[in-house]
Coordinates of C-alpha atoms and ligand atoms in Angstrom, one line a residue:
X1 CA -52.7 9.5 34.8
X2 CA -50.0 12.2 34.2
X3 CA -51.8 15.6 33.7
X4 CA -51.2 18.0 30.3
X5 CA -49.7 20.4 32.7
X6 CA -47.1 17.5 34.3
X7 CA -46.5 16.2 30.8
X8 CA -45.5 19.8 29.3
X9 CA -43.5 19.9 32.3
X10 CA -41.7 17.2 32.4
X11 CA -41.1 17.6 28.2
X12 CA -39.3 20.6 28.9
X13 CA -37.7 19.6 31.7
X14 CA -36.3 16.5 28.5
X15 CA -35.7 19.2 26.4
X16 CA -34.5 21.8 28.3
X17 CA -31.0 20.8 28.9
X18 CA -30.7 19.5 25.3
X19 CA -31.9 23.1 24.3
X20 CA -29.9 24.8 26.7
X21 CA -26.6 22.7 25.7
X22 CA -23.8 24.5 25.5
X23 CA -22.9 24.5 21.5
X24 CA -19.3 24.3 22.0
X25 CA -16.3 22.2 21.0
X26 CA -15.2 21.7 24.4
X27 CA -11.1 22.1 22.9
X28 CA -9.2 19.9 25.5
X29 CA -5.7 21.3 25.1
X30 CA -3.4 18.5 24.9
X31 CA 0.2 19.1 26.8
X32 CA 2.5 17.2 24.8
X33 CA 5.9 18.5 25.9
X34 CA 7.3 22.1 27.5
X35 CA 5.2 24.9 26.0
X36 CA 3.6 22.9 23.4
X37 CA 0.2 21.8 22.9
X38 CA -2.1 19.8 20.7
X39 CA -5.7 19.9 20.4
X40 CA -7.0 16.6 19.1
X41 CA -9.9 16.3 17.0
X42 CA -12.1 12.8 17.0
X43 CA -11.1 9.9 14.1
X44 CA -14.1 10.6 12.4
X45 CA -15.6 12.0 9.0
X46 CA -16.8 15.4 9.3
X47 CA -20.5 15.4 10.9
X48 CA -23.2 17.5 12.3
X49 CA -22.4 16.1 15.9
X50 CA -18.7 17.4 15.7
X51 CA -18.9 19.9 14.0
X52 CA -15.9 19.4 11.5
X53 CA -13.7 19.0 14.7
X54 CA -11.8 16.1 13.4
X55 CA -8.3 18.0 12.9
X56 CA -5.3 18.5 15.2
X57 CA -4.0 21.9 15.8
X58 CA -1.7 22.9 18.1
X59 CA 0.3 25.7 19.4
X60 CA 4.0 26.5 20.9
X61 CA 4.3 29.1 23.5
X62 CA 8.3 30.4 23.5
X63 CA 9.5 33.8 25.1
X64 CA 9.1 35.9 22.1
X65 CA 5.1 34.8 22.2
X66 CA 3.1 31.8 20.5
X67 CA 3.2 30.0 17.2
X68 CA -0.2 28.5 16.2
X69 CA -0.2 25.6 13.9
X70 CA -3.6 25.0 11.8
X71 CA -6.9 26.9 12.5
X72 CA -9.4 24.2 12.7
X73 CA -12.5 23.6 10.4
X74 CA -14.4 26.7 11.2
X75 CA -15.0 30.6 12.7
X76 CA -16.4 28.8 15.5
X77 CA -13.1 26.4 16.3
X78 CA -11.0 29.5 15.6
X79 CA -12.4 31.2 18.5
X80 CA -12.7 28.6 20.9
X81 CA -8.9 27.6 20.4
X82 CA -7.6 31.2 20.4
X83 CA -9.4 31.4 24.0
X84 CA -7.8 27.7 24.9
X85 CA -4.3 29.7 24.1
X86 CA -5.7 32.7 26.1
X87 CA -6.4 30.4 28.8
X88 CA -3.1 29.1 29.0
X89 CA -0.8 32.3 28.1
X90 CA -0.4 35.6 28.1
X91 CA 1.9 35.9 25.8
X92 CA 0.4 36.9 22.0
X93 CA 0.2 35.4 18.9
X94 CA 2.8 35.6 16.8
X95 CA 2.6 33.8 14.2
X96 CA -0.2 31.3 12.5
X97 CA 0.3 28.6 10.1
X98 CA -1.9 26.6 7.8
X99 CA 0.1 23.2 6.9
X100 CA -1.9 22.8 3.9
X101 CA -5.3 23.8 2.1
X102 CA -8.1 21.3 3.6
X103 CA -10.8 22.8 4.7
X104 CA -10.4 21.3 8.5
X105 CA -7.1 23.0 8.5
X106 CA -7.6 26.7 7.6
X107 CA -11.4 27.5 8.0
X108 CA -11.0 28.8 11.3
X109 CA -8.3 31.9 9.9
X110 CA -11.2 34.2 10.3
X111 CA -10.9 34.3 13.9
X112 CA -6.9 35.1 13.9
X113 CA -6.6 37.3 10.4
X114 CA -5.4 40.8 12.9
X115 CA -2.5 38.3 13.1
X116 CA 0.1 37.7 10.0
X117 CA -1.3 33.8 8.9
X118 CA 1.4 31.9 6.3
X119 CA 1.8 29.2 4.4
X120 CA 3.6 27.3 1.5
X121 CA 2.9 30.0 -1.7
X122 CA 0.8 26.5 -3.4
X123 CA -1.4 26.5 -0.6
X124 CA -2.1 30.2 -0.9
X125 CA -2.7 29.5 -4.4
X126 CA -4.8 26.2 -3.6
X127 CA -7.2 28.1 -0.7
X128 CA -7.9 30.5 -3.3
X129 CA -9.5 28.4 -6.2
X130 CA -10.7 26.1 -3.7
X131 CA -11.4 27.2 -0.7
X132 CA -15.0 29.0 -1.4
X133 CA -16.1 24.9 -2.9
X134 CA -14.4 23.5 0.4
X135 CA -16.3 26.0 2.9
X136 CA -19.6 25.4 1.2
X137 CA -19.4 21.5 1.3
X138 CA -18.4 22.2 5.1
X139 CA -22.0 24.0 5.3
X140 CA -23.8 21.2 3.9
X141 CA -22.1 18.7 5.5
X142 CA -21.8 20.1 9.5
X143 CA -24.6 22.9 9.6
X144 CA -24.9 25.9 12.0
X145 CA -21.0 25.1 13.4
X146 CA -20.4 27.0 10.2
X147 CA -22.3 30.0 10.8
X148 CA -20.5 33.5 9.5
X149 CA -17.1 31.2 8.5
X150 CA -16.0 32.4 5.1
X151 CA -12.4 31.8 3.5
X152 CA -9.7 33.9 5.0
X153 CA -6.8 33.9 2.8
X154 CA -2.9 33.1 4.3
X155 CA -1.8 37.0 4.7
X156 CA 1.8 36.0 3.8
X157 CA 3.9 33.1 2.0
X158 CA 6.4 31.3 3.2
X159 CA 9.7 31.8 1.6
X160 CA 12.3 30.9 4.5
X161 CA 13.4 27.5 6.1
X162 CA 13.1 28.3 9.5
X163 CA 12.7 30.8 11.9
X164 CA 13.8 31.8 15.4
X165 CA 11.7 32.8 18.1
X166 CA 12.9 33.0 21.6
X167 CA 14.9 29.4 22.4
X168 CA 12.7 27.9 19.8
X169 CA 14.2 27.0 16.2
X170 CA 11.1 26.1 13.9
X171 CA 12.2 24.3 11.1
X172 CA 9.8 24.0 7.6
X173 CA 10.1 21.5 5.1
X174 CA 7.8 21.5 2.3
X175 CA 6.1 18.3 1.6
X176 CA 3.9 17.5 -1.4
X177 CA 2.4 14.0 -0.8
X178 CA -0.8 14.4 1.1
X179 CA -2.0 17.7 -1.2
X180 CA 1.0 18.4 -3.1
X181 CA 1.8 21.8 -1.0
X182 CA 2.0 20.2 2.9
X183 CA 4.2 21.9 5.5
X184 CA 5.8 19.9 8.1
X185 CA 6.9 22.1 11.0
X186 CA 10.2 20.8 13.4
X187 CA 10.9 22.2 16.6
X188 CA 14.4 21.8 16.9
X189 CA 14.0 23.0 20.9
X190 CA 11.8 20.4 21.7
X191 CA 11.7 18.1 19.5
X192 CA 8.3 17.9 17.9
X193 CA 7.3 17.1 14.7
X194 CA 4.0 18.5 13.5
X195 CA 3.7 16.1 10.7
X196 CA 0.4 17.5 9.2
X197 CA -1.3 15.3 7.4
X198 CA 1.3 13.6 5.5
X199 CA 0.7 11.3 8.6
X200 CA -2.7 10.1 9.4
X201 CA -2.4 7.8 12.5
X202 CA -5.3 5.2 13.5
X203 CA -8.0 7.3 11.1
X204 CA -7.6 6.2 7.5
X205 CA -5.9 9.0 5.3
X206 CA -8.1 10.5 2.3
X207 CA -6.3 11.2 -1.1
X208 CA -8.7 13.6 -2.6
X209 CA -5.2 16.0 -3.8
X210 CA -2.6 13.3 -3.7
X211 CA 0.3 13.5 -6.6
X212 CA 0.8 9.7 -5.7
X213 CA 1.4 7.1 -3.3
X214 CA 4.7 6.1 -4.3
X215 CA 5.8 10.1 -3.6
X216 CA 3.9 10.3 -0.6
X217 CA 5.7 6.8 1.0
X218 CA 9.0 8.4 -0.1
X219 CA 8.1 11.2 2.1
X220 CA 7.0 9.4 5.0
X221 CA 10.6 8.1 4.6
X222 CA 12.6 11.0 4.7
X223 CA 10.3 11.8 8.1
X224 CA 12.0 9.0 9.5
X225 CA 15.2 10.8 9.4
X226 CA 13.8 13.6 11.8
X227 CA 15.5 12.6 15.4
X228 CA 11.4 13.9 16.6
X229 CA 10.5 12.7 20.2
X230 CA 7.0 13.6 19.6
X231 CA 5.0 13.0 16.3
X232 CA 2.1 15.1 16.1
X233 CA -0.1 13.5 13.5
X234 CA -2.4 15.8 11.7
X235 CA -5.2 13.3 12.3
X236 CA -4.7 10.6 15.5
X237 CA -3.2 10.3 18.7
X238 CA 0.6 11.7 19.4
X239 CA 3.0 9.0 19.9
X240 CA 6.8 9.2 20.6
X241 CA 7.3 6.3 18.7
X242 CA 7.9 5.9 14.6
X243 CA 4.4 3.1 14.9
X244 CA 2.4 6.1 12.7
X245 CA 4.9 5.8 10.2
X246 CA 5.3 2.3 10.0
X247 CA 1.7 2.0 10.1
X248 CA 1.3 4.6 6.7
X249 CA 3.9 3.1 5.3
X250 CA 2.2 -0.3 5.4
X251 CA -1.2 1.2 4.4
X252 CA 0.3 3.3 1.6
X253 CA 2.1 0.4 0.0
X254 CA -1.3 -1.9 0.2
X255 CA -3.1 0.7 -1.7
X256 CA -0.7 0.9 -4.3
X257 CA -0.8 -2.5 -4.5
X258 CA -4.2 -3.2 -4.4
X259 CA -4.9 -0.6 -7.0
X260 CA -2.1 -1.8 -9.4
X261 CA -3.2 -5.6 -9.1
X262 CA -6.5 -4.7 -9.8
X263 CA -5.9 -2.4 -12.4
X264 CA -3.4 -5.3 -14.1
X265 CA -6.3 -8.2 -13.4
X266 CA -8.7 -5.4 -15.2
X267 CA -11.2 -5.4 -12.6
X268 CA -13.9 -2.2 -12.9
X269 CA -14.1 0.3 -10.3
X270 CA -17.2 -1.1 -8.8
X271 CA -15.4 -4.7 -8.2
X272 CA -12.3 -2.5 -6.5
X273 CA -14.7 -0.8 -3.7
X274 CA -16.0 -4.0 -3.0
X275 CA -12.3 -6.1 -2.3
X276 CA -12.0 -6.4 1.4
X277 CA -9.5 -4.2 3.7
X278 CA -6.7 -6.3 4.9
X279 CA -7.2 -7.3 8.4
X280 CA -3.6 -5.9 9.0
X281 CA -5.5 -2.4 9.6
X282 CA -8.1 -3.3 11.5
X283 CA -7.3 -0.9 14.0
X284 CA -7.3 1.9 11.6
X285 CA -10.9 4.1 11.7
X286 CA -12.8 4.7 8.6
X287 CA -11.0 2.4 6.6
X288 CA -13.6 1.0 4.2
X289 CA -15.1 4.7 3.3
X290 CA -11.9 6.4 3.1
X291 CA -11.1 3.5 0.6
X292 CA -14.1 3.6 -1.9
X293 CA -13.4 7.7 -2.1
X294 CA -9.4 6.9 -2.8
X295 CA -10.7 3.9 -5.2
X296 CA -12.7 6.9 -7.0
X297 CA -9.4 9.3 -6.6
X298 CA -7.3 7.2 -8.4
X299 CA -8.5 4.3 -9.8
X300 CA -8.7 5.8 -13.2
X301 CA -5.0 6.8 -13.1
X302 CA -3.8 3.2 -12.2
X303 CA -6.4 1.8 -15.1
X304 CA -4.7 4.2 -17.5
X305 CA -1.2 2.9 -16.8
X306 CA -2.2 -1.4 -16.3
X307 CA -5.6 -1.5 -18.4
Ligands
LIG401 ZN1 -6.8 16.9 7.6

């Protein structure tokens, strides 16, 4: 028979490494190419397991010191990744850049606002009506990884189409299909495209602040004309091949047409969640409940047009 003193013991000895587990997001830093490197986050919906890491970021090291691109989903992530660039240069930050206003993207600011943080002027605009909405949903939905984050504004807008820093040429094109203010970032040096999250690769893409499919395929389009050798995603793995575009193209075009034959056939909103994902995308993560939110996004704007 175990005794009370054996059993306390060995309970804590169960507990104690869960207890003592470091609470951390473990940031892998990612080398894609010469001085540039991505941080990926998991192809999942934001959780208390990880923490709202579900975003890319990255960064570029050049001569002149390092560009960061995206923050991460909270104070927490800011830190650890501004230690991961630490860790890998000792060069300083120069600049920091939010690609658009979703909360995985720009909650960790706090943790880099001594630096001068840009973005698009809409996304300025956008963090400010809804970023304080967007950081308390992130509370309730991934807990104590939150702690102390609170919405730090882009210091500075971005009103040029590229900029120089030692060999690098970054170019910026503004983008509206994802959340109708999305940067894409080009390093003409390299040769990577930091897509953001007009391209979601292998994780379904969410539409909560889409203008429209039809713009957002358009887009993908013209990304086709970048001569990238590596596409950073702002969700997924990086590829050197055009697959994530082909691959939103295909699944953009499907939900139009899904929405528009249902709104045409008059089907109710209920009956559209339930119609089944095409096997085409079975690959693609989080498919059916990215699907049921777009259905509620923009059902209502398809009925109004077919109905
Ligand atoms: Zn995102």
């Amino acid at each position: 028979m175990i005794s009370k003193k054996t059993l306390v013991a060995s309970l804590l000895f169960i507990a104690g490494p869960v207890l003592a587990a470091p609470f951390s997001y473990d940031l892998k830093p990612q080398k894609i190419t010469d001085n540039t490197w991505v941080l990926q986050g998991k192809l999942e919906d934001f959780s208390n397991k990880n923490g709202g890491n579900i975003v890319n970021t990255g960064f570029v090291v050049t001569e002149e010191g390092v560009v960061v691109i995206d923050t991460g989903p909270s104070l927490k992530y800011g830190k650890e990744m501004r230690k991961v660039i630490e860790s890998v240069t000792d060069k300083p930050i120069k600049y920091v850049f939010n690609t658009h206003h979703h909360p995985d993207h720009f909650l960790g600011n706090q943790a880099f606002k001594d630096l001068e943080i840009l973005s698009l002027p809409k996304t300025q605009q956008q963090i400010k009506s809804d970023g304080n909405d967007f950081a308390e949903n992130m509370y309730s939905l991934v807990g104590d990884w939150m702690r102390s984050t609170e919405v730090f504004l882009p210091t500075k807008t971005l009103d040029i189409d590229h900029l120089d820093l030692g060999s690098h040429r970054f170019k910026f094109s503004a983008f509206t299909g994802h959340t109708g203010s999305d940067l894409v970032i080009y390093d003409e040096k390299t040769g990577v495209l930091f897509a953001s999250d007009i391209v979601f690769y292998q994780r379904a893409l969410t539409t909560p602040h889409t203008p429209g499919l039809g713009v957002w395929i358009d887009e993908i389009n013209q990304l086709k004309n970048y001569k990238y050798k590596y596409l950073v995603p702002g969700h997924g793995p990086v590829t050197m091949d055009d697959r994530p575009l082909e691959q939103m193209t295909s699944y953009l075009k499907w939900l139009d047409k899904t929405l528009t034959e249902s709104a045409k056939a008059g089907l109710s909103m209920t009956e559209v969640i339930k119609l089944p994902i095409s096997a085409e995308f079975d690959s693609i993560k989080l498919t059916k409940l990215e699907f049921i939110k777009t259905v509620a996004h923009l059902y209502p704007k398809y009925e109004d047009l077919y109905f």
